mmCIF file of C-alpha atoms in Angstrom:
data_model
loop_
_atom_site.group_PDB
_atom_site.id
_atom_site.type_symbol
_atom_site.label_atom_id
_atom_site.label_comp_id
_atom_site.label_asym_id
_atom_site.label_seq_id
_atom_site.Cartn_x
_atom_site.Cartn_y
_atom_site.Cartn_z
ATOM 1 C CA GLN A 1 0.119 -0.230 -0.030
ATOM 2 C CA VAL A 2 1.548 3.425 -0.799
ATOM 3 C CA GLN A 3 1.516 5.967 1.201
ATOM 4 C CA LEU A 4 2.888 10.015 0.871
ATOM 5 C CA VAL A 5 2.371 11.606 3.957
ATOM 6 C CA GLU A 6 2.974 15.577 3.733
ATOM 7 C CA SER A 7 4.524 17.595 6.896
ATOM 8 C CA GLY A 8 6.233 21.189 7.437
ATOM 9 C CA GLY A 9 2.856 23.080 6.790
ATOM 10 C CA GLY A 10 1.535 26.486 9.375
ATOM 11 C CA LEU A 11 1.246 29.898 9.353
ATOM 12 C CA VAL A 12 3.793 31.854 8.212
ATOM 13 C CA GLN A 13 4.338 35.996 7.544
ATOM 14 C CA ALA A 14 4.730 37.216 4.026
ATOM 15 C CA GLY A 15 8.269 36.547 3.253
ATOM 16 C CA GLY A 16 9.235 33.989 5.374
ATOM 17 C CA SER A 17 9.860 30.479 4.533
ATOM 18 C CA LEU A 18 8.625 27.142 5.069
ATOM 19 C CA ARG A 19 10.151 23.750 4.585
ATOM 20 C CA LEU A 20 7.349 20.762 3.825
ATOM 21 C CA SER A 21 8.620 17.460 3.822
ATOM 22 C CA CYS A 22 7.287 14.209 2.278
ATOM 23 C CA ALA A 23 7.855 10.679 3.531
ATOM 24 C CA ALA A 24 6.925 7.844 1.018
ATOM 25 C CA SER A 25 6.425 4.001 1.695
ATOM 26 C CA GLY A 26 4.645 1.280 -0.054
ATOM 27 C CA LEU A 27 6.914 1.884 -2.784
ATOM 28 C CA THR A 28 9.976 1.655 -4.965
ATOM 29 C CA PHE A 29 10.821 5.569 -4.372
ATOM 30 C CA SER A 30 13.763 5.818 -6.936
ATOM 31 C CA ARG A 31 11.638 4.839 -9.732
ATOM 32 C CA TYR A 32 9.107 7.207 -8.842
ATOM 33 C CA ALA A 33 9.162 11.176 -10.229
ATOM 34 C CA MET A 34 7.949 13.344 -7.563
ATOM 35 C CA GLY A 35 5.927 16.632 -7.700
ATOM 36 C CA TRP A 36 4.396 19.117 -5.126
ATOM 37 C CA PHE A 37 1.118 20.137 -6.148
ATOM 38 C CA ARG A 38 -1.379 23.225 -4.331
ATOM 39 C CA GLN A 39 -4.904 23.874 -4.370
ATOM 40 C CA ALA A 40 -5.861 27.488 -3.072
ATOM 41 C CA PRO A 41 -9.417 28.066 -1.964
ATOM 42 C CA GLY A 42 -11.782 28.266 -5.286
ATOM 43 C CA LYS A 43 -9.267 27.582 -7.173
ATOM 44 C CA GLU A 44 -8.116 24.000 -9.104
ATOM 45 C CA ARG A 45 -5.249 22.115 -8.601
ATOM 46 C CA GLU A 46 -1.939 23.188 -9.917
ATOM 47 C CA PHE A 47 1.551 21.822 -10.247
ATOM 48 C CA ALA A 48 4.101 23.922 -8.197
ATOM 49 C CA ALA A 49 7.594 21.694 -8.288
ATOM 50 C CA GLY A 50 8.565 18.226 -9.493
ATOM 51 C CA ILE A 51 11.809 16.158 -9.311
ATOM 52 C CA SER A 52 13.429 13.609 -11.554
ATOM 53 C CA LEU A 53 13.542 9.981 -10.417
ATOM 54 C CA SER A 54 17.421 10.801 -9.084
ATOM 55 C CA GLY A 55 16.915 14.453 -8.644
ATOM 56 C CA GLY A 56 19.006 15.990 -11.157
ATOM 57 C CA ASP A 57 16.354 17.054 -12.926
ATOM 58 C CA THR A 58 13.638 19.649 -11.227
ATOM 59 C CA ASP A 59 10.686 21.798 -12.767
ATOM 60 C CA TYR A 60 8.945 24.579 -11.331
ATOM 61 C CA ALA A 61 6.013 26.653 -11.764
ATOM 62 C CA ASP A 62 6.653 30.092 -13.077
ATOM 63 C CA SER A 63 4.788 31.443 -10.056
ATOM 64 C CA VAL A 64 7.404 29.793 -7.449
ATOM 65 C CA LYS A 65 10.434 30.088 -9.902
ATOM 66 C CA GLY A 66 13.573 31.797 -7.987
ATOM 67 C CA ARG A 67 11.801 30.981 -4.314
ATOM 68 C CA PHE A 68 11.136 27.545 -3.965
ATOM 69 C CA THR A 69 13.297 24.464 -4.139
ATOM 70 C CA ILE A 70 12.421 20.907 -4.956
ATOM 71 C CA SER A 71 14.695 18.199 -3.556
ATOM 72 C CA ARG A 72 14.545 14.421 -2.585
ATOM 73 C CA ASP A 73 16.841 11.719 -0.741
ATOM 74 C CA ASN A 74 16.501 8.193 -2.296
ATOM 75 C CA ALA A 75 17.835 6.693 0.858
ATOM 76 C CA LYS A 76 15.229 8.175 3.299
ATOM 77 C CA ASN A 77 12.112 7.577 0.927
ATOM 78 C CA THR A 78 11.899 11.943 0.959
ATOM 79 C CA VAL A 79 10.977 14.447 -0.856
ATOM 80 C CA SER A 80 11.309 18.211 0.319
ATOM 81 C CA LEU A 81 9.995 21.506 -1.005
ATOM 82 C CA GLN A 82 12.212 24.853 0.422
ATOM 83 C CA MET A 83 9.576 27.583 0.280
ATOM 84 C CA ASN A 84 11.304 31.166 0.363
ATOM 85 C CA SER A 85 9.981 34.943 0.145
ATOM 86 C CA LEU A 86 6.518 33.596 0.881
ATOM 87 C CA LYS A 87 3.277 35.325 -0.063
ATOM 88 C CA PRO A 88 0.205 35.744 0.694
ATOM 89 C CA GLU A 89 -0.895 33.862 -3.008
ATOM 90 C CA ASP A 90 0.816 31.124 -1.798
ATOM 91 C CA THR A 91 -1.634 30.253 0.667
ATOM 92 C CA ALA A 92 -3.014 26.728 -0.302
ATOM 93 C CA VAL A 93 -3.293 22.893 0.524
ATOM 94 C CA TYR A 94 -0.004 21.394 -0.374
ATOM 95 C CA TYR A 95 0.084 17.855 -2.079
ATOM 96 C CA CYS A 96 2.923 15.944 -2.492
ATOM 97 C CA ALA A 97 2.412 13.014 -5.826
ATOM 98 C CA ALA A 98 4.565 10.305 -7.388
ATOM 99 C CA GLN A 99 4.397 9.173 -10.552
ATOM 100 C CA TYR A 100 6.247 5.826 -11.422
ATOM 101 C CA HIS A 101 8.622 6.714 -14.752
ATOM 102 C CA ILE A 102 10.806 4.815 -16.936
ATOM 103 C CA TYR A 103 13.007 7.977 -17.962
ATOM 104 C CA THR A 104 15.661 9.136 -15.512
ATOM 105 C CA ASP A 105 15.510 12.615 -16.511
ATOM 106 C CA ALA A 106 11.591 13.441 -16.890
ATOM 107 C CA VAL A 107 9.818 15.592 -14.605
ATOM 108 C CA PRO A 108 5.909 14.889 -15.452
ATOM 109 C CA ARG A 109 3.815 17.907 -14.626
ATOM 110 C CA LEU A 110 0.660 15.457 -15.262
ATOM 111 C CA SER A 111 -1.110 12.111 -14.631
ATOM 112 C CA TYR A 112 0.843 11.400 -11.292
ATOM 113 C CA GLU A 113 -0.477 8.158 -9.851
ATOM 114 C CA TYR A 114 -0.279 8.428 -5.916
ATOM 115 C CA TRP A 115 -1.229 11.632 -3.613
ATOM 116 C CA GLY A 116 -0.898 12.483 -0.260
ATOM 117 C CA GLN A 117 -3.104 13.658 1.996
ATOM 118 C CA GLY A 118 -2.331 17.173 1.867
ATOM 119 C CA THR A 119 -1.083 20.118 4.303
ATOM 120 C CA GLN A 120 -2.170 23.724 5.078
ATOM 121 C CA VAL A 121 0.033 26.505 4.167
ATOM 122 C CA THR A 122 -1.250 29.925 5.226
ATOM 123 C CA VAL A 123 0.885 33.255 4.301
ATOM 124 C CA SER A 124 -0.772 36.372 6.053
ATOM 125 C CA SER A 125 0.015 39.699 4.681
#
């Protein structure tokens, strides 16, 4: 049974930082591209950041590029999202997701198979 469990969300002032973590179990972690998505109230879920199987390739939504950094530790089966210079518009539920992939450098934005339950990030102005 695949489980993705996010942690690290919370309330922070604009300009502050948070680090989200996602612990994966029940899958061969190094065979999965990982992504972070977010869903703000009244909006559709959107891609925020993704990382390839080995961590050598990353992709970011334009809205977070330069402020967020995704990383992974295949020895610990974890993926993290370091969020700096947070803005009120970053307020959302953040989800970790996994997609099985055969291409080592692929960083997909769609068709993720497994999802975590989400963690709330609230940025006050």
